[in-house]
mmCIF file of C-alpha atoms in Angstrom:
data_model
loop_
_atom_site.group_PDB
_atom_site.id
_atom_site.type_symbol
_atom_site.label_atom_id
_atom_site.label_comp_id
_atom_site.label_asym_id
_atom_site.label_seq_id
_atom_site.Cartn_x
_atom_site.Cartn_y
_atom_site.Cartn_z
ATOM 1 C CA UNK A 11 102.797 33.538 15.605
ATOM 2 C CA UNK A 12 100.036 35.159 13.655
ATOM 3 C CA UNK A 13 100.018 32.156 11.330
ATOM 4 C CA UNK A 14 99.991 29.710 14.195
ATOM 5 C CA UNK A 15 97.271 31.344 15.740
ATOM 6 C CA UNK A 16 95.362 31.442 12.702
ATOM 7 C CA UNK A 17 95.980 27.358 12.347
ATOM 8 C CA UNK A 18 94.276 26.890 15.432
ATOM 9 C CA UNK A 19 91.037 28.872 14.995
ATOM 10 C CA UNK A 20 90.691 27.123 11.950
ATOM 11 C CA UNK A 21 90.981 23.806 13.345
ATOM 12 C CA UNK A 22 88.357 24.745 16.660
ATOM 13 C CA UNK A 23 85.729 25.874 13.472
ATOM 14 C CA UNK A 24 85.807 22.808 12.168
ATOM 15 C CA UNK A 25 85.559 20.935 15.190
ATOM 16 C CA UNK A 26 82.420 23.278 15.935
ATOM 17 C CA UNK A 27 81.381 22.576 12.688
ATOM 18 C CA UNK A 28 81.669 18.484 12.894
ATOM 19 C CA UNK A 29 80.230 18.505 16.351
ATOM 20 C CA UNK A 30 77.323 20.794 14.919
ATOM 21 C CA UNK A 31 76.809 18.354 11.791
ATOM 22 C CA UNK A 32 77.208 15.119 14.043
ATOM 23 C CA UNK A 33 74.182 16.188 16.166
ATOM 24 C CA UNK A 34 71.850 17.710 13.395
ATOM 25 C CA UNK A 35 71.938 14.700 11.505
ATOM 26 C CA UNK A 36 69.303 12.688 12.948
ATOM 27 C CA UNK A 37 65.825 14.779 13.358
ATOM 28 C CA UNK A 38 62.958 13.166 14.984
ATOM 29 C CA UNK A 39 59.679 14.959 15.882
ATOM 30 C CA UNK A 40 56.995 14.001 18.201
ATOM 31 C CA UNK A 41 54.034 12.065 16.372
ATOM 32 C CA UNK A 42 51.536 14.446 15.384
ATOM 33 C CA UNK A 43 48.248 13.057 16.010
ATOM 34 C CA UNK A 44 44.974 14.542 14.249
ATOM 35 C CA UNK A 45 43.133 17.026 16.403
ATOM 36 C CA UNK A 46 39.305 15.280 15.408
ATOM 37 C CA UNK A 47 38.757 12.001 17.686
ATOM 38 C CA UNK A 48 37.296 10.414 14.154
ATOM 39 C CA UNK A 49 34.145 7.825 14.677
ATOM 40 C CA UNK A 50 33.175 9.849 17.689
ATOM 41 C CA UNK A 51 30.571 12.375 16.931
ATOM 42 C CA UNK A 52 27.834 13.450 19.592
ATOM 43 C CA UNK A 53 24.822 13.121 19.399
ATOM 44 C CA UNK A 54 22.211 16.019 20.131
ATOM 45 C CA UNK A 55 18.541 15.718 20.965
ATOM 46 C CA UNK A 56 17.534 18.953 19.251
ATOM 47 C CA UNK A 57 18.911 21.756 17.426
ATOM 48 C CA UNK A 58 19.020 25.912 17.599
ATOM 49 C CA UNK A 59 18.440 27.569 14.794
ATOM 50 C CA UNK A 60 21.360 28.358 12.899
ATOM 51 C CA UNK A 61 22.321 29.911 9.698
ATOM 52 C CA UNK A 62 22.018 27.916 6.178
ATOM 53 C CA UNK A 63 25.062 28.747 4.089
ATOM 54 C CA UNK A 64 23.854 25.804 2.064
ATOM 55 C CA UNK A 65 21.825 27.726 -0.834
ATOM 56 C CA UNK A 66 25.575 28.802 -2.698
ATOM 57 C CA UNK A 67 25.259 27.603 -6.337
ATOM 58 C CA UNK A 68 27.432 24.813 -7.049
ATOM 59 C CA UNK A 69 30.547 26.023 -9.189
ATOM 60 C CA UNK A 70 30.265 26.436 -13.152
ATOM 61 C CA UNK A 71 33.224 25.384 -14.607
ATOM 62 C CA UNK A 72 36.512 23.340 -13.250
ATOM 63 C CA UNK A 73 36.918 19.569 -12.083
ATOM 64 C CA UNK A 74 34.430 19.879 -9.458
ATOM 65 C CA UNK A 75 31.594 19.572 -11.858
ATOM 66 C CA UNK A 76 32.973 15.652 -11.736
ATOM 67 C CA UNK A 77 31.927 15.057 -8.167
ATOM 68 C CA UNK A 78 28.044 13.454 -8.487
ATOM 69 C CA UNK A 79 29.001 12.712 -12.015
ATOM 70 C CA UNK A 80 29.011 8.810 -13.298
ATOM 71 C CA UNK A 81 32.884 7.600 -13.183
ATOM 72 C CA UNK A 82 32.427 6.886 -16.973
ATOM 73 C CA UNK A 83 32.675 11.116 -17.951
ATOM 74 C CA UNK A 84 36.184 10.424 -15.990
ATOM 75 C CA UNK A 85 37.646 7.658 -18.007
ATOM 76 C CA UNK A 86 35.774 9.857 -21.085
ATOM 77 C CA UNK A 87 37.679 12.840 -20.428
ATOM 78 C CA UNK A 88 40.811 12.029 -18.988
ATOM 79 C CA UNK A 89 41.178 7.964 -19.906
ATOM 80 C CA UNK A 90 42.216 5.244 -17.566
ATOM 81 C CA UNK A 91 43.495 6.171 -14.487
ATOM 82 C CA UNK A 92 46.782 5.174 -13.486
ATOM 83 C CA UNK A 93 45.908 3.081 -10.865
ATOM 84 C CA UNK A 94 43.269 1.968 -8.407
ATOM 85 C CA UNK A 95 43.093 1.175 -4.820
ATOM 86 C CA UNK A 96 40.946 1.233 -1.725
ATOM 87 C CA UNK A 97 40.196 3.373 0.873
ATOM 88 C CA UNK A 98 38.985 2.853 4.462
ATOM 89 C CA UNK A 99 35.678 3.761 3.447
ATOM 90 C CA UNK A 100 34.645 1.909 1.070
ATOM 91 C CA UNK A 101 35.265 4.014 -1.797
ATOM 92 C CA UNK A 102 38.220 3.379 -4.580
ATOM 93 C CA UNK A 103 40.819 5.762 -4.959
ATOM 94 C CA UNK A 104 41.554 6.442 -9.157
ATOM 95 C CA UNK A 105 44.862 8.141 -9.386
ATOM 96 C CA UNK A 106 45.230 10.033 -12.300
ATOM 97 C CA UNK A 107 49.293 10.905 -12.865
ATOM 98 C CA UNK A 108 48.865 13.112 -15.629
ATOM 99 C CA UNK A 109 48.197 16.727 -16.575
ATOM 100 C CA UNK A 110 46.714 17.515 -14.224
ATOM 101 C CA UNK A 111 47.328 14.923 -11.389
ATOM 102 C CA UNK A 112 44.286 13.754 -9.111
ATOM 103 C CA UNK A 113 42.751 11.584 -7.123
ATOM 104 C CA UNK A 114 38.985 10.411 -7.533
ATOM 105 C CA UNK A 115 36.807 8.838 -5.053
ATOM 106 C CA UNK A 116 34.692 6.463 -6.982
ATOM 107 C CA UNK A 117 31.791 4.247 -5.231
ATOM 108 C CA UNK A 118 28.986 2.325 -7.313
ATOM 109 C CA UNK A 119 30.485 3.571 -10.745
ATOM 110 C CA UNK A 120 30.041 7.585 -8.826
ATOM 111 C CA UNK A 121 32.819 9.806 -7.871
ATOM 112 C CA UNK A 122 32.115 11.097 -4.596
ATOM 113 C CA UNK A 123 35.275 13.644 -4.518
ATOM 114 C CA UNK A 124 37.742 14.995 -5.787
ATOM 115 C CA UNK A 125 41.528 15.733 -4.799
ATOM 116 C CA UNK A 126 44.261 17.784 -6.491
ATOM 117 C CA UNK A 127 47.499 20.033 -5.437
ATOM 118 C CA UNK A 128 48.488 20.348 -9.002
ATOM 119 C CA UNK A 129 48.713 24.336 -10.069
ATOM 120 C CA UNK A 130 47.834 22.854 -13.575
ATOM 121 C CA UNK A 131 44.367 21.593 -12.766
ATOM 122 C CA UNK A 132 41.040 23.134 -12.851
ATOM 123 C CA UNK A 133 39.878 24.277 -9.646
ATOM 124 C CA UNK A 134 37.661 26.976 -9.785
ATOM 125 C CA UNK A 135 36.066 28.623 -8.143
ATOM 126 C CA UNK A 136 39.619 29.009 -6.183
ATOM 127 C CA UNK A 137 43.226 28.291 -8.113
ATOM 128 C CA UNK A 138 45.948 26.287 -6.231
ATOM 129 C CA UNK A 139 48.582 28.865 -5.006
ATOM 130 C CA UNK A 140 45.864 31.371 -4.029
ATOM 131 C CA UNK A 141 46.645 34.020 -1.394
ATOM 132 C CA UNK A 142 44.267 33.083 2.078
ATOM 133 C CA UNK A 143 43.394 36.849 2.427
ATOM 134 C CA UNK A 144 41.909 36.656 -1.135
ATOM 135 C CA UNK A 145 39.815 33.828 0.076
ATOM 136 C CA UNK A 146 38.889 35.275 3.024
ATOM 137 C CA UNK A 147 38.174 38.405 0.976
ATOM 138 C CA UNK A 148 35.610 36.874 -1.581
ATOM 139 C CA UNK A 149 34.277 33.865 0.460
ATOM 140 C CA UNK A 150 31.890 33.894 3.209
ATOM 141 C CA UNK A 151 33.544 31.276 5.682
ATOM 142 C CA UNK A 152 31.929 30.158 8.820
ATOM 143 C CA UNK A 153 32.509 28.258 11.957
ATOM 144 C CA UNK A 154 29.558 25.881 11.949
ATOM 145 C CA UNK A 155 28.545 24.528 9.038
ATOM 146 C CA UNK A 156 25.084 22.038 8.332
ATOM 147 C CA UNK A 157 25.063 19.577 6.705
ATOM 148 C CA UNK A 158 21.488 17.949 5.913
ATOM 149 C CA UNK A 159 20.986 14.083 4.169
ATOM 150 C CA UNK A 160 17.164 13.348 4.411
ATOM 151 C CA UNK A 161 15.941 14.024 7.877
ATOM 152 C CA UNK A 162 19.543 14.265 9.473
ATOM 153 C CA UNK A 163 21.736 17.158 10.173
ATOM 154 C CA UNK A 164 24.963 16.852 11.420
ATOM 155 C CA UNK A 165 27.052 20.451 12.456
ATOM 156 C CA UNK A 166 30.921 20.373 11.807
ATOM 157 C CA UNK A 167 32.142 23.160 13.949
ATOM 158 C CA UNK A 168 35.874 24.544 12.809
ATOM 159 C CA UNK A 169 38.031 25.657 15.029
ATOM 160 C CA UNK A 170 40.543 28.259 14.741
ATOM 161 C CA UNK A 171 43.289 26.187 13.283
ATOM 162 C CA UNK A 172 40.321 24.847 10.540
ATOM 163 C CA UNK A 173 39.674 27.785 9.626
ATOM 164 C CA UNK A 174 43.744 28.782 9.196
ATOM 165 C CA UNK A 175 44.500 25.884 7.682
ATOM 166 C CA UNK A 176 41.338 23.616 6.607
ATOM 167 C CA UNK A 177 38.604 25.763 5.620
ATOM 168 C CA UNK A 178 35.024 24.175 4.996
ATOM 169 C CA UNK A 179 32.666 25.943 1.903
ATOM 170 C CA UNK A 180 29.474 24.946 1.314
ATOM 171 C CA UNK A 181 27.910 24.702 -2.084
ATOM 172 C CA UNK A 182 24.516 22.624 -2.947
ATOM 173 C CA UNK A 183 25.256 19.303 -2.863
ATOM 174 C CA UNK A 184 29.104 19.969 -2.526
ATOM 175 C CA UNK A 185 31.616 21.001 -0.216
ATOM 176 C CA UNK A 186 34.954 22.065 -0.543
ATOM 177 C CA UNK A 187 37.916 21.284 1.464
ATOM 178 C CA UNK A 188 40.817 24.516 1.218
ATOM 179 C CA UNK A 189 44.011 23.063 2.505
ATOM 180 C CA UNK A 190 45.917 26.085 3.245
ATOM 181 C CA UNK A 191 49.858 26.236 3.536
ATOM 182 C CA UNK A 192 50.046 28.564 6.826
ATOM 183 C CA UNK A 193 53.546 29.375 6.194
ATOM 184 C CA UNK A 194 53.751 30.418 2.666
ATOM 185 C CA UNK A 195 49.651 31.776 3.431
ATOM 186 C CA UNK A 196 48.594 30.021 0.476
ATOM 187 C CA UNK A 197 45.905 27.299 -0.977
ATOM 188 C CA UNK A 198 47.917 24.072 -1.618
ATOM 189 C CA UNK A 199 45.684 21.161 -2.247
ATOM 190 C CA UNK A 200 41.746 21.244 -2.432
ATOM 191 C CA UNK A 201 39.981 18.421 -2.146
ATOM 192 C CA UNK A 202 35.743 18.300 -3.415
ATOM 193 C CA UNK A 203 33.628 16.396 -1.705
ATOM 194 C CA UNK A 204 29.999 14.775 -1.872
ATOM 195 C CA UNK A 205 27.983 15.484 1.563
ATOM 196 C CA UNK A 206 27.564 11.554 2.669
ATOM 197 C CA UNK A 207 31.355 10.837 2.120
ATOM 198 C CA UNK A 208 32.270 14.069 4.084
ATOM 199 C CA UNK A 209 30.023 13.005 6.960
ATOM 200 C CA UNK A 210 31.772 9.758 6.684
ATOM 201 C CA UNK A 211 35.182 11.307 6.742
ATOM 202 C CA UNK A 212 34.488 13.293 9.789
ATOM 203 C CA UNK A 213 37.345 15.819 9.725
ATOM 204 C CA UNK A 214 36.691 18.290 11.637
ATOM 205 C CA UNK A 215 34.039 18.183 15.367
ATOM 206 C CA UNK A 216 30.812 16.838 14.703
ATOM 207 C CA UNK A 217 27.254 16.714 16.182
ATOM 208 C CA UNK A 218 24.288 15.082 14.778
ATOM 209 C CA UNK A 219 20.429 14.979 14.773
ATOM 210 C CA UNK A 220 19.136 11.896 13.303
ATOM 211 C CA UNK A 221 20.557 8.874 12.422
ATOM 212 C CA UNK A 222 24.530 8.490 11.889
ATOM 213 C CA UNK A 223 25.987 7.252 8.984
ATOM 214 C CA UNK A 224 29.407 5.151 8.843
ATOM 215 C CA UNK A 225 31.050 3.407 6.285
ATOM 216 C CA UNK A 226 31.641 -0.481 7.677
ATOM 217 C CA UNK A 227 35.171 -1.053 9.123
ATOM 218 C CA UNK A 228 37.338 -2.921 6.711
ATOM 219 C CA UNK A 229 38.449 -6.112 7.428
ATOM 220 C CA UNK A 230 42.441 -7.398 8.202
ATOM 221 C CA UNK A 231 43.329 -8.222 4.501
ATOM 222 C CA UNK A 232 41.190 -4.811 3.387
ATOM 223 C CA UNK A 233 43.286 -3.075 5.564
ATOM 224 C CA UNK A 234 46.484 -4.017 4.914
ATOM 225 C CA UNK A 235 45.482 -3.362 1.109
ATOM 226 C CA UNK A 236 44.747 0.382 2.365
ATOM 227 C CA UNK A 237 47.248 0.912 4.170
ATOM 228 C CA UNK A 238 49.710 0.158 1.164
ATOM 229 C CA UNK A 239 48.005 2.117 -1.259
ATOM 230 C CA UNK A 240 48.740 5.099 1.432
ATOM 231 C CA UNK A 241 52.180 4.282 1.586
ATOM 232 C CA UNK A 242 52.423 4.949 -2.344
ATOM 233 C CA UNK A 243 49.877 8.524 -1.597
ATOM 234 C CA UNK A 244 51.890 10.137 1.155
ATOM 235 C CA UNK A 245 55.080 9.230 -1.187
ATOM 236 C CA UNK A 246 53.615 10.991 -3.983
ATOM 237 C CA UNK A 247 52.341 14.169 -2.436
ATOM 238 C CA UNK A 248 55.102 14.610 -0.295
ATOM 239 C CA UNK A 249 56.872 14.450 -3.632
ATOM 240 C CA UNK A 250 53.973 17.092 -5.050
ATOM 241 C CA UNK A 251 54.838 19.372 -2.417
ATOM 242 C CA UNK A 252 58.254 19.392 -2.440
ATOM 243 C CA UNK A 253 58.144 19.906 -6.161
ATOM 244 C CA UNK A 254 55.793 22.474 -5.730
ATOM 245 C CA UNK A 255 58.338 24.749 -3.209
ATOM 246 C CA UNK A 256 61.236 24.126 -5.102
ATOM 247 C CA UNK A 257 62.804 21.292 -4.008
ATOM 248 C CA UNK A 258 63.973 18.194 -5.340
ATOM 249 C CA UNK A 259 61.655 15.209 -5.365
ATOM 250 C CA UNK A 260 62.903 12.155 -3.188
ATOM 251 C CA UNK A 261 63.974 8.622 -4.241
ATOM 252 C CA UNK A 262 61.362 5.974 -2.607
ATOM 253 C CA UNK A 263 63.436 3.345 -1.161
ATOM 254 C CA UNK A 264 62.478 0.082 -0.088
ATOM 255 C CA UNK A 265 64.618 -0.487 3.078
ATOM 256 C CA UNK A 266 63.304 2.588 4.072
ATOM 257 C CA UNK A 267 59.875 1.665 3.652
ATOM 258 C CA UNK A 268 60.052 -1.562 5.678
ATOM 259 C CA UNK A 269 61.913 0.519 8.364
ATOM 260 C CA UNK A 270 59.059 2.730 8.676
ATOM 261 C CA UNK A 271 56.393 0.290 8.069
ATOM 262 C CA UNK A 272 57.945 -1.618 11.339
ATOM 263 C CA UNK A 273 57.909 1.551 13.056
ATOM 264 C CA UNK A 274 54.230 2.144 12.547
ATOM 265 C CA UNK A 275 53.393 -1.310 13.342
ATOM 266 C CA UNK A 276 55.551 -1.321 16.701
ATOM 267 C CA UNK A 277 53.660 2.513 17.426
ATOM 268 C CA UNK A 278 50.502 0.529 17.220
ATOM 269 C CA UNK A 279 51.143 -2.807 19.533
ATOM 270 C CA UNK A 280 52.497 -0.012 22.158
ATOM 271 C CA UNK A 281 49.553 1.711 22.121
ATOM 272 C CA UNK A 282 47.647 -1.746 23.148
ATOM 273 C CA UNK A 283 50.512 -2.858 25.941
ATOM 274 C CA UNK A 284 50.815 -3.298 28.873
ATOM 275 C CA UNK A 285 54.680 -2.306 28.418
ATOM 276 C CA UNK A 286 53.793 1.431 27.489
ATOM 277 C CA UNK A 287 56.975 2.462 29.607
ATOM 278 C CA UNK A 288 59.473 0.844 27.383
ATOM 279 C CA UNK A 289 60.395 3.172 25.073
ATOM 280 C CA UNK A 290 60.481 2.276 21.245
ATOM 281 C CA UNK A 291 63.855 1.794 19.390
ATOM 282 C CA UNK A 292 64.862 5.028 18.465
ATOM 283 C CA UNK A 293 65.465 6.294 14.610
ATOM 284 C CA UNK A 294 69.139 6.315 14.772
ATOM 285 C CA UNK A 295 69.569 2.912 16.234
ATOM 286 C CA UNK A 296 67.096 1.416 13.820
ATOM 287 C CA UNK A 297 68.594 3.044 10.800
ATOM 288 C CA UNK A 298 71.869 1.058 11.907
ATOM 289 C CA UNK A 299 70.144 -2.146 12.747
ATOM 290 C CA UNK A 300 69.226 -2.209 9.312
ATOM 291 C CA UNK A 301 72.451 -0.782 8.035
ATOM 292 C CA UNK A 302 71.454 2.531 6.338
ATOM 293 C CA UNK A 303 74.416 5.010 5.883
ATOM 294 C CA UNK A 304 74.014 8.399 5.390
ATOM 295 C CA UNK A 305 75.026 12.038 5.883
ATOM 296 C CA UNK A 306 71.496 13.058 7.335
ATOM 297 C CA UNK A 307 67.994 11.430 8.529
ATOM 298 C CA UNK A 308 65.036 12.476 9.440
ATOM 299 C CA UNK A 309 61.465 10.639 10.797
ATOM 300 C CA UNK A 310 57.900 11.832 10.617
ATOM 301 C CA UNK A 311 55.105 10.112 12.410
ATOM 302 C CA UNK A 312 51.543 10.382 12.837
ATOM 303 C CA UNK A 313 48.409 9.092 13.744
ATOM 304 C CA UNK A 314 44.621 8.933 13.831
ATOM 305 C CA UNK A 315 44.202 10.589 10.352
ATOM 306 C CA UNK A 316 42.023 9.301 7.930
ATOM 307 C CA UNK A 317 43.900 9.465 4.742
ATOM 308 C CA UNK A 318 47.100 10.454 3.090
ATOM 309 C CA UNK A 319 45.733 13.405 2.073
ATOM 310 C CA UNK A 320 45.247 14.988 5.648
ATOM 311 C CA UNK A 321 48.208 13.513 7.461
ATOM 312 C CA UNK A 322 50.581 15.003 4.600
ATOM 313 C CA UNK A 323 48.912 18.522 4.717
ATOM 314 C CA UNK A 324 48.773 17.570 8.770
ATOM 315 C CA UNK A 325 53.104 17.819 8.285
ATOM 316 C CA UNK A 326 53.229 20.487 6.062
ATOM 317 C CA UNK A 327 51.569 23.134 8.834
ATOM 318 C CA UNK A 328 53.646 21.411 11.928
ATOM 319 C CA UNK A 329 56.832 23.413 11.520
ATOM 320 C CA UNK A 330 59.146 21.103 13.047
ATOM 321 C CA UNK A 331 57.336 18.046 10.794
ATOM 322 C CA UNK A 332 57.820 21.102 7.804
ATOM 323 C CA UNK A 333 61.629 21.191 8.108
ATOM 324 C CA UNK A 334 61.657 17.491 7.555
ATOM 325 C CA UNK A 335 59.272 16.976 4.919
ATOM 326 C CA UNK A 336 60.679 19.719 2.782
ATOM 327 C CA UNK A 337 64.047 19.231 3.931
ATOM 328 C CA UNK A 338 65.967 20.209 0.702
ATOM 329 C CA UNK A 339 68.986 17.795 1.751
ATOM 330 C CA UNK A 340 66.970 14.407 1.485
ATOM 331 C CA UNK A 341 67.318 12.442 -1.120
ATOM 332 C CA UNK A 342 65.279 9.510 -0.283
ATOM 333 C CA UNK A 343 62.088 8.186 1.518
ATOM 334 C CA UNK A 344 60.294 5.905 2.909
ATOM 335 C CA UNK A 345 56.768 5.399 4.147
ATOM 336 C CA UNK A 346 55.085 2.301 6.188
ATOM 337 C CA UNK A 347 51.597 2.601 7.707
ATOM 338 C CA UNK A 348 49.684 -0.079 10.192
ATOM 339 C CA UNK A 349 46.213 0.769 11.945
ATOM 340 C CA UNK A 350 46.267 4.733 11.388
ATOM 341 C CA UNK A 351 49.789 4.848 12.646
ATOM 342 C CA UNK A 352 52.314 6.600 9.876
ATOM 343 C CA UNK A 353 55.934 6.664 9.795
ATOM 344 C CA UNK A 354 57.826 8.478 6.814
ATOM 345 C CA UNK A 355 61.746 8.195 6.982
ATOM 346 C CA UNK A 356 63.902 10.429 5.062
ATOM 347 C CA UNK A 357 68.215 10.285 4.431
ATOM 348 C CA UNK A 358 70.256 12.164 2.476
ATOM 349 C CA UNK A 359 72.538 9.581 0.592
ATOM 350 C CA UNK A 360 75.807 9.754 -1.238
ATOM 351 C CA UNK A 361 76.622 8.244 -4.230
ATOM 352 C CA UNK A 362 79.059 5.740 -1.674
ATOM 353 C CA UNK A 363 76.132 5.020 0.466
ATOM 354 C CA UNK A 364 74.530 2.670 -1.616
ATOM 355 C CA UNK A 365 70.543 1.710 -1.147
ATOM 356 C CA UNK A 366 68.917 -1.524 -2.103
ATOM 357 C CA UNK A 367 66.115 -0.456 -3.867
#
């Protein structure tokens, strides 16, 4: 009897356990949209007095000493980048896949900023994997922060999520974006930045005295050249990341990429109809449609950011976007974005599954 009895609890385990694994394996998280309304600053007729943090010497040493520099001391000291592509603001993005890897914003032969998550590089004054509380500790971090071109000043006021997670320091003539891992309470990717291009970027609230300055929308084809070159960023950090907290780097797949990419584009044409109540095609359906098999799948979407580098770091502090973007399971990705609308899809194959790639 004993025997029998143990026959059966084995069998209702593993029907709990199939039943479990059936219904975890599709995730699917809300898009996360970026909390700055970008291209909408305000205006102010005058301006309080507030306090100039602006006077900090510029760092000594490290790869931000780059950032004003002519894009020839680049190529000089680190050779040909990998590859080159535009941005949404009319900068080019050199990607440097090397030790260390980077990203440079170049415009008119200058580079305008700097990007890196690689422990390897250069980034002093602060080192990638940095504790926050040491930050905090040593750096004087404020709320509102000034930023003056010529007879302008525009205020970028950081909320208390910016200042967990994307902390703004002032030096002369540069500023320095901390991208902070709020989990793990660490710096993960820092990103140094010329004044103009930050005011262009816009990433955090912003009011301005003066005149505003904007970099010129792109047109269609510009566009769709930007929004590929993203695809192959958010692929690569994600990548970064994962690496980074020990997990294994993903396969980019191409199904998978036009599966997303159709995603993002359908996100965008429902934002503009009048058919807002029909709901999209969900993951699990479209993964079948376009006859994907595998043992797990997840979906990340966003929107509204202005780069790779912010809507990547923008999934890394969203827990429930976290578990899927770091997901050690996954063994392959891929990304489409279409008008600020991103989609990353994620499976965990077998070697039976079989992906065209």
């Amino acid at each position: 009897m004993w025997r029998a009895g143990w026959k059966i609890l084995l069998m209702l385990v593993v029907v709990m356990g199939v039943f479990y694994f059936m219904n975890d394996r599709v995730s699917v998280n809300e898009p996360l949209e970026s909390p700055v309304q970008h291209g909408s600053p305000v205006a102010v007729p005058e301006k309080g007095e507030t306090m100039d943090v602006q006077g900090r010497p510029r760092p000594e040493e490290g790869i931000s000493l780059y950032v004003g520099q002519k894009a020839e001391k680049l190529i000089n000291d680190f050779g040909e980048p990998s590859r080159v592509e535009p941005s949404s603001f009319q900068y080019e993005w050199w990607i440097y896949k090397g030790e260390p890897s980077f990203m440079a914003g170049v415009l008119k032969d200058k580079v305008i900023q700097l990007y890196t998550a690689d422990i390897s590089a250069d980034t002093a004054p602060f080192t990638i994997g940095q504790d926050v509380q040491e930050i905090h500790r040593f750096t004087p971090i404020e709320s509102e922060i000034d930023v003056h071109i010529k007879d302008n000043t525009y205020t970028f006021s950081l909320n208390s999520e910016d200042i967990k997670n994307r902390i703004l320091i002032p030096y002369q003539d540069l500023y320095v974006q901390l991208y902070i891992d709020q989990v793990d309470e660490q710096l993960e990717g820092i990103r140094f930045i010329s004044p103009s291009t930050l005011v262009k970027h816009q990433p955090y609230d912003m009011t301005y005295l003066g005149e505003m300055i904007e970099a010129p929308k792109p047109s269609s084809t510009v566009q769709t050249e930007v929004d590929s070159a993203m695809e192959r960023q958010i692929v690569e950090l994600t990548n970064q990341l994962r690496d980074e907290h020990g997990v294994r780097t993903l396969i980019e797949d191409s199904k998978l990429a036009t599966l997303s990419w159709e995603h993002s584009q359908e996100m965008t044409f429902q934002k503009y109809s009048s058919r807002e109540d029909e709901p999209t095609e969900n993951f699990a359906e479209r993964l079948k449609a376009a006859e994907v098999l595998s043992v797990k799948s997840g979906e990340n979407t966003a929107l509204n950011y202005i780069d790779a580098i912010e809507t990547v770091h923008g999934w890394l502090n969203s827990p429930k976007h976290r578990d899927i973007l770091l997901n050690p399971v996954f063994t392959h990705t891929g990304v489409g974005v279409y008008n600020k609308y991103y989609t990353q899809s994620f499976i965990a194959q077998t070697k039976r599954d079989g992906l065209d790639n």
